[in-house]
Amino acid sequence: MTRERLTHLKQLEAESIHILREVAAEFTNPVMMYSVGKDSSVMLHLAMKAFAPSKLPFPLLHVDTKWKFKEMIEFRDQRAKDLGFDLIVHSNPEGDKMNISPFEHGSKVHTDIMKTEGLKQALNEGGYDAIIGGARRDEEKSRAKERIFSFRDKHHRWDPKNQRPELWNIYNTAIQKGESVRVFPISNWTELDVWQYIYLEGIPIPSLYFAKEQDVVEYEGTKIMVDDERMPEELRKKAKKEMVRFRTLGCYPLTGAINSTATTLPEIIKEMLLSTSSEREGRLIDKDQEGAMELKKIEGYF
Amino acid sequence: MSQENNKIAMDIEGYLKEHENKDMLRFLTCGSVDDGKSTLIGRMLYDSKMIFDDQLSAAEGESKKYGTTGEKIDMALLVDGLQSEREQGITIDVAYRFFATENRKFIIADTPGHEQYTRNMVTGASTADVAIILIDARKGILTQTRRHSFIVNLLGIEHVIVAINKMDLVDFSEEVYNDISKAYGVLADELGIKNTYYIPVSALEGDNVVDKSEKMPWYTGMPLLGLLDSMDISKEQTAENFRLPVQYVNRPNLDFRGFCGTIAAGEVKVGDEITVLPSGKTTKVKSIINAGDITEDNRTATTQFAYAPMAVTITTEDEVDISRGDMIVHTKSLPRVSNSLKVMLVWMDETPMEVGRSYDIKRATSVVSGAFEHINYKVDVNTYEREQVHSLGLNDIASCKMVLTQPIAADAYEMNRLTGSFIVVDRITNNTVGAGMIVGVSRREEDAAKLSEKEYTDAERALNQYIRENFPEWECKVV
């Protein structure tokens, strides 16, 4: 029998499955973050493989900022039905009461309250000791510095200067009560790996990733989609139909669309490979201050 | 438009087909701040489109604030991700970066060169197949070259690429290149590094990085990227040396009990005779699920045959007691089982290592408590000299005797990086305080658990301490 080296995607897949099983074996109350995007979809697919023929040994948590694209919510609920996983949805009730809006309060306040605070609330309520997330090291410079098993103190804070050394495939999972670990099973995947894997494995993703005619307006330097009537009227009036798609999915007023004609996965990959700008260029929250992602992560953001 | 871009634009499906079968290579770069490491990485990333225009323009803005390169973009700012690193202009922690060619995906462990960050270099080296050691052509072999080479070799990296950098500053001299290559050859022999490759480069000007340099026609080898892309890193493995550290027991219903784990070495077939260690119980493989074969529609896909590094689930013919931390191996190739191990230990914490203190030792999937009974010697990573010491501080590397409270199935690190390595966790702070590699396994299987229950008199303890201090070569245990 001949034995070949595994292809890079098969090696990445095996590594991610190893990480997911390590979480299930070592922690008492893990949860997987599910943000409905392409990275979450890949992570969910890997988790289904890791524990087959069993169901997932942990629930999925979606922190709903209430400003997600409508289609993302529909897609999320459909996946939960098809795959039979436990889904927990949490929105910050105080933020809800205050009517926090990215249009009115800006991206920083909205993200702080609805995402970071909402996330911390959900984690405190659930008392999770391991929180699995779909972040990748190629996304942003500070992410390249983060461990796969990333320690968080009682206040969910990340200390970039005091991280546990992480060697071989041995992960330190020891924590005290109240502390937690954020785990990133697809750390070593790139945007291209994720797309290629989605293509090869036939993983379902929201159709917002594919180019369609949508109502879009220029807003703070990016092109955003009119997803509901909460968009201020003076903005909505300027909406024009354009052929667009999204490279990442977040809150609709904070996620820029790109003009595109890519309606299939190979076309999306082609467009990505020929693009000269990064995936997160359309994310306003990365740029609202210098070192924005690092600071948000120190505060507890993913 | 480059040839590759042309292919992408004209025939994306064909391009994807080619890229399905890429291989993966992990490497680390070693060199100090001024050796041009960041420039080299920046160039490899930029040339392979891993750095985009918006990231470049952000770095341009930051270069004005923190940069050290005048009007030019400071390449280091593209790769130094933390605020404090940008402010201080140094790399503090390991970062992992990626790029790909048509043949391979590369994972770079970008590690700092300063001596106080030795532990970070060890961290980066632990997963690398290849190391690139940068040497400044004007300076030749320095203390840090010796340090980096020692660590690379200690961590079992078999391929070392010596990139002799800044050739533009020595007039692309063949003589300088030859002198440094020769001197490094002596060093490599001293350490026993298996494969060395030498390339004269200028990271700043791009000579011999991606393209072959016209300024050094005397160099007939490949440029750096070509070498990384084509070198053979597959290791010879015997199929019998099957090792499966049991990671997780999968029990969806009463009829299925699967043992999940990542195959650390060798291969396994349905029907193979297997032994579970440390208990020593034997059975046969009934079925194998390769997690990679599972699809959304088929959650019960099975295979006849699996090999490292696949993530698998196996079921057994007999109902034997198998749990997390056990190791499943071929009955015909058993590793030694012991609780007394000779190890190389890298200390990674500010709090010194205490001989005799109890730590948690995580090896593959097993966590067992243990202690370092004795320090055989500490190695000076700059001179390779051995010293007698009584405790270990941050970044110290030493040969020790480790005794565990329970025996484990142990392979030497040299044979297997995944079953021969361990981390040391402080039982109070929970920090990862050390990393170790198994060098040898004692023949004598000792039962330390029983020993620790025995009561000793003060006189016996004093005698024990006297012997340990004055006759370390006896390797006497702490009581």
GROMACS .gro file of N, CA and C in nm, chain B residues 113-178:
model
  198
  415GLY      N    1   1.439   3.717   1.752
  415GLY     CA    2   1.575   3.666   1.758
  415GLY      C    3   1.647   3.691   1.889
  416HIS      N    4   1.596   3.784   1.969
  416HIS     CA    5   1.665   3.819   2.093
  416HIS      C    6   1.677   3.699   2.187
  417GLU      N    7   1.787   3.697   2.260
  417GLU     CA    8   1.812   3.584   2.348
  417GLU      C    9   1.701   3.569   2.453
  418GLN      N   10   1.645   3.684   2.500
  418GLN     CA   11   1.542   3.672   2.604
  418GLN      C   12   1.414   3.611   2.552
  419TYR      N   13   1.406   3.589   2.423
  419TYR     CA   14   1.286   3.526   2.368
  419TYR      C   15   1.313   3.385   2.318
  420THR      N   16   1.414   3.321   2.374
  420THR     CA   17   1.448   3.184   2.335
  420THR      C   18   1.326   3.093   2.337
  421ARG      N   19   1.243   3.108   2.440
  421ARG     CA   20   1.125   3.019   2.451
  421ARG      C   21   1.032   3.038   2.331
  422ASN      N   22   1.024   3.161   2.279
  422ASN     CA   23   0.938   3.183   2.163
  422ASN      C   24   0.995   3.115   2.039
  423MET      N   25   1.128   3.112   2.031
  423MET     CA   26   1.189   3.043   1.918
  423MET      C   27   1.163   2.893   1.927
  424VAL      N   28   1.172   2.841   2.047
  424VAL     CA   29   1.144   2.699   2.069
  424VAL      C   30   1.000   2.669   2.028
  425THR      N   31   0.910   2.758   2.067
  425THR     CA   32   0.769   2.742   2.031
  425THR      C   33   0.753   2.734   1.879
  426GLY      N   34   0.814   2.828   1.809
  426GLY     CA   35   0.803   2.830   1.662
  426GLY      C   36   0.866   2.707   1.599
  427ALA      N   37   0.977   2.662   1.658
  427ALA     CA   38   1.050   2.549   1.600
  427ALA      C   39   0.977   2.417   1.621
  428SER      N   40   0.889   2.411   1.722
  428SER     CA   41   0.828   2.282   1.757
  428SER      C   42   0.742   2.224   1.645
  429THR      N   43   0.687   2.309   1.559
  429THR     CA   44   0.601   2.257   1.452
  429THR      C   45   0.665   2.268   1.314
  430ALA      N   46   0.789   2.319   1.308
  430ALA     CA   47   0.848   2.345   1.176
  430ALA      C   48   0.919   2.223   1.117
  431ASP      N   49   0.911   2.211   0.983
  431ASP     CA   50   0.984   2.106   0.912
  431ASP      C   51   1.122   2.156   0.868
  432VAL      N   52   1.129   2.287   0.846
  432VAL     CA   53   1.249   2.348   0.788
  432VAL      C   54   1.280   2.477   0.865
  433ALA      N   55   1.409   2.508   0.879
  433ALA     CA   56   1.446   2.636   0.940
  433ALA      C   57   1.530   2.717   0.842
  434ILE      N   58   1.502   2.846   0.833
  434ILE     CA   59   1.588   2.934   0.755
  434ILE      C   60   1.670   3.015   0.856
  435ILE      N   61   1.800   2.999   0.849
  435ILE     CA   62   1.886   3.075   0.939
  435ILE      C   63   1.953   3.185   0.859
  436LEU      N   64   1.925   3.309   0.894
  436LEU     CA   65   1.984   3.422   0.822
  436LEU      C   66   2.118   3.459   0.883
  437ILE      N   67   2.214   3.478   0.797
  437ILE     CA   68   2.345   3.523   0.844
  437ILE      C   69   2.381   3.650   0.766
  438ASP      N   70   2.421   3.753   0.837
  438ASP     CA   71   2.464   3.876   0.773
  438ASP      C   72   2.602   3.851   0.708
  439ALA      N   73   2.611   3.868   0.577
  439ALA     CA   74   2.734   3.836   0.504
  439ALA      C   75   2.854   3.916   0.555
  440ARG      N   76   2.827   4.034   0.610
  440ARG     CA   77   2.938   4.117   0.659
  440ARG      C   78   2.991   4.067   0.792
  441LYS      N   79   2.903   3.996   0.866
  441LYS     CA   80   2.940   3.958   1.001
  441LYS      C   81   2.975   3.810   1.017
  442GLY      N   82   2.926   3.727   0.928
  442GLY     CA   83   2.952   3.584   0.939
  442GLY      C   84   2.878   3.521   1.056
  443ILE      N   85   2.932   3.410   1.104
  443ILE     CA   86   2.864   3.336   1.210
  443ILE      C   87   2.880   3.409   1.344
  444LEU      N   88   2.767   3.437   1.407
  444LEU     CA   89   2.768   3.507   1.535
  444LEU      C   90   2.713   3.415   1.644
  445THR      N   91   2.718   3.466   1.765
  445THR     CA   92   2.665   3.390   1.878
  445THR      C   93   2.521   3.346   1.851
  446GLN      N   94   2.443   3.440   1.795
  446GLN     CA   95   2.302   3.405   1.776
  446GLN      C   96   2.286   3.297   1.668
  447THR      N   97   2.378   3.289   1.574
  447THR     CA   98   2.372   3.183   1.474
  447THR      C   99   2.387   3.048   1.545
  448ARG      N  100   2.480   3.046   1.639
  448ARG     CA  101   2.503   2.923   1.715
  448ARG      C  102   2.381   2.888   1.799
  449ARG      N  103   2.323   2.991   1.862
  449ARG     CA  104   2.205   2.970   1.947
  449ARG      C  105   2.088   2.917   1.865
  450HIS      N  106   2.062   2.983   1.753
  450HIS     CA  107   1.949   2.943   1.669
  450HIS      C  108   1.969   2.801   1.616
  451SER      N  109   2.091   2.771   1.575
  451SER     CA  110   2.119   2.638   1.521
  451SER      C  111   2.099   2.531   1.626
  452PHE      N  112   2.142   2.563   1.747
  452PHE     CA  113   2.127   2.466   1.855
  452PHE      C  114   1.979   2.435   1.879
  453ILE      N  115   1.898   2.541   1.887
  453ILE     CA  116   1.756   2.521   1.915
  453ILE      C  117   1.686   2.446   1.802
  454VAL      N  118   1.718   2.485   1.680
  454VAL     CA  119   1.660   2.420   1.563
  454VAL      C  120   1.690   2.270   1.565
  455ASN      N  121   1.813   2.236   1.598
  455ASN     CA  122   1.854   2.097   1.602
  455ASN      C  123   1.790   2.023   1.721
  456LEU      N  124   1.786   2.091   1.834
  456LEU     CA  125   1.724   2.034   1.954
  456LEU      C  126   1.578   1.997   1.928
  457LEU      N  127   1.510   2.082   1.853
  457LEU     CA  128   1.368   2.060   1.827
  457LEU      C  129   1.345   1.962   1.710
  458GLY      N  130   1.453   1.904   1.660
  458GLY     CA  131   1.440   1.797   1.563
  458GLY      C  132   1.413   1.841   1.421
  459ILE      N  133   1.450   1.964   1.387
  459ILE     CA  134   1.431   2.009   1.249
  459ILE      C  135   1.547   1.954   1.165
  460GLU      N  136   1.512   1.879   1.063
  460GLU     CA  137   1.616   1.808   0.988
  460GLU      C  138   1.671   1.885   0.869
  461HIS      N  139   1.600   1.991   0.830
  461HIS     CA  140   1.645   2.068   0.713
  461HIS      C  141   1.673   2.214   0.752
  462VAL      N  142   1.796   2.256   0.730
  462VAL     CA  143   1.833   2.393   0.763
  462VAL      C  144   1.880   2.465   0.637
  463ILE      N  145   1.813   2.575   0.606
  463ILE     CA  146   1.857   2.658   0.493
  463ILE      C  147   1.934   2.776   0.550
  464VAL      N  148   2.060   2.785   0.513
  464VAL     CA  149   2.141   2.898   0.559
  464VAL      C  150   2.134   3.006   0.452
  465ALA      N  151   2.063   3.115   0.485
  465ALA     CA  152   2.051   3.225   0.388
  465ALA      C  153   2.154   3.331   0.424
  466ILE      N  154   2.256   3.341   0.341
  466ILE     CA  155   2.362   3.438   0.368
  466ILE      C  156   2.316   3.569   0.304
  467ASN      N  157   2.273   3.660   0.392
  467ASN     CA  158   2.200   3.780   0.348
  467ASN      C  159   2.292   3.901   0.337
  468LYS      N  160   2.238   4.004   0.275
  468LYS     CA  161   2.308   4.132   0.254
  468LYS      C  162   2.428   4.113   0.163
  469MET      N  163   2.415   4.023   0.065
  469MET     CA  164   2.523   4.001  -0.031
  469MET      C  165   2.554   4.128  -0.109
  470ASP      N  166   2.453   4.217  -0.121
  470ASP     CA  167   2.476   4.344  -0.192
  470ASP      C  168   2.580   4.430  -0.119
  471LEU      N  169   2.595   4.409   0.010
  471LEU     CA  170   2.689   4.491   0.087
  471LEU      C  171   2.831   4.433   0.088
  472VAL      N  172   2.849   4.314   0.030
  472VAL     CA  173   2.986   4.259   0.018
  472VAL      C  174   3.020   4.235  -0.130
  473ASP      N  175   2.962   4.318  -0.215
  473ASP     CA  176   2.986   4.312  -0.361
  473ASP      C  177   2.957   4.175  -0.420
  474PHE      N  178   2.858   4.108  -0.366
  474PHE     CA  179   2.816   3.977  -0.417
  474PHE      C  180   2.935   3.881  -0.428
  475SER      N  181   3.020   3.885  -0.327
  475SER     CA  182   3.145   3.810  -0.332
  475SER      C  183   3.126   3.660  -0.308
  476GLU      N  184   3.175   3.582  -0.404
  476GLU     CA  185   3.167   3.437  -0.393
  476GLU      C  186   3.254   3.386  -0.277
  477GLU      N  187   3.365   3.457  -0.257
  477GLU     CA  188   3.459   3.416  -0.153
  477GLU      C  189   3.394   3.428  -0.014
  478VAL      N  190   3.327   3.541   0.008
  478VAL     CA  191   3.259   3.561   0.137
  478VAL      C  192   3.159   3.448   0.158
  479TYR      N  193   3.082   3.421   0.053
  479TYR     CA  194   2.981   3.314   0.059
  479TYR      C  195   3.045   3.180   0.093
  480ASN      N  196   3.154   3.149   0.024
  480ASN     CA  197   3.221   3.021   0.047
  480ASN      C  198   3.276   3.009   0.188
   0.00000   0.00000   0.00000
